Amino acid sequence: RVTAEAIWELKSQMLKKSGLLSLHRDGAGFANLGGLDAMKSFCLRAMRCQGHRDPLKRPRGVLLLGVPGTGKSQFAKALGHETGRPTLILDIGSLMGSLVGQTEQNIRQALRIADAMSPCILFLDEVEKALSGVNGAGDSGVSARLFGTFLTWLNDHESNVFVIATCNDISKLPPEFSRAERFDGVFFLDLPGPQQRLAIWNLYLEMFGLDREQKRPDDRDWTGAEIRSCCRLAALLDLPLTAAAQNVVPVAVTAAESVGRLRNWASGRCLNADAPGIYVHDQAPVAKPVRQVRRGNPSSN
């Protein structure tokens, strides 16, 4: 008897043989992802719309820009579970070939596989790093030709493939990549607010079997990844959350300047992932690293 499990395994093996795409399979959905309510609602509504049968009305995808650790990659994988679609992971590095023309052939073959697998989700992680050579310097224009092929497919493909691309610095991408009609929206994932952090705490406290009533550390400017790290260390080392938090240094401290620039750039340019509408930075100060001042010995002066 032909079952869904058998078909899934067959497709997974075929993708592994090609070496161009990998198939993500995980039972984790939006229930394991706190916050990002506006982005969840937008994508679910677009992908469940009855107009998918008309190629002109099919959703194209979203570009996710955000602070590291805010759940961009986890969202892309959870969306496939929520919509019942397979999530294909495209690693640009795996497309690079040593022979002349091999890279261009690989990207065309990978996109043909994605079209054949539709309806599906095509996930590109850290896209600004994967396409860092699009200016043609150092690789005889191979990356530029690969990028051009992918741009043409983004604009012209009629298959029901929902593309999710994530990046931490959109300024490193050419402007034509994020223009209208290549993506349905560009979302900015900021540091989670108090309500989002509370939902993330409850999620990971339950996941790691920790006491919800215990005192929590000061989580201002923490990301979801840092909250998870604190809970995991508390369970691993058998420590209270406040003690485990001493081993966690938030990215808002280690990269305060970069986070501030990213927020300022996204303000007024991107959609808000947590609330409907355009993201507007409230100019709230990001935690700055504490500088230790070494005092000299008065007797030596």
mmCIF file of N, CA and C in Angstrom, residues 29 77 118 163 180 270 293:
data_model
loop_
_atom_site.group_PDB
_atom_site.id
_atom_site.type_symbol
_atom_site.label_atom_id
_atom_site.label_comp_id
_atom_site.label_asym_id
_atom_site.label_seq_id
_atom_site.Cartn_x
_atom_site.Cartn_y
_atom_site.Cartn_z
ATOM 1 N N GLY A 29 6.135 22.710 15.366
ATOM 2 C CA GLY A 29 5.377 23.730 14.667
ATOM 3 C C GLY A 29 5.435 25.050 15.391
ATOM 4 N N LYS A 77 11.354 26.492 9.326
ATOM 5 C CA LYS A 77 11.145 25.055 9.461
ATOM 6 C C LYS A 77 9.781 24.741 10.071
ATOM 7 N N SER A 118 6.719 21.024 -5.736
ATOM 8 C CA SER A 118 5.663 21.928 -5.288
ATOM 9 C C SER A 118 4.327 21.178 -5.121
ATOM 10 N N VAL A 163 9.197 30.746 -0.932
ATOM 11 C CA VAL A 163 10.616 30.950 -0.640
ATOM 12 C C VAL A 163 10.755 31.732 0.666
ATOM 13 N N ALA A 180 9.998 44.458 -4.910
ATOM 14 C CA ALA A 180 8.637 43.939 -4.935
ATOM 15 C C ALA A 180 8.483 42.864 -6.009
ATOM 16 N N CYS A 270 10.755 47.873 6.900
ATOM 17 C CA CYS A 270 10.376 46.463 6.986
ATOM 18 C C CYS A 270 9.057 46.310 7.735
ATOM 19 N N VAL A 293 37.574 49.656 33.854
ATOM 20 C CA VAL A 293 38.650 50.636 33.878
ATOM 21 C C VAL A 293 39.694 50.192 34.890
#
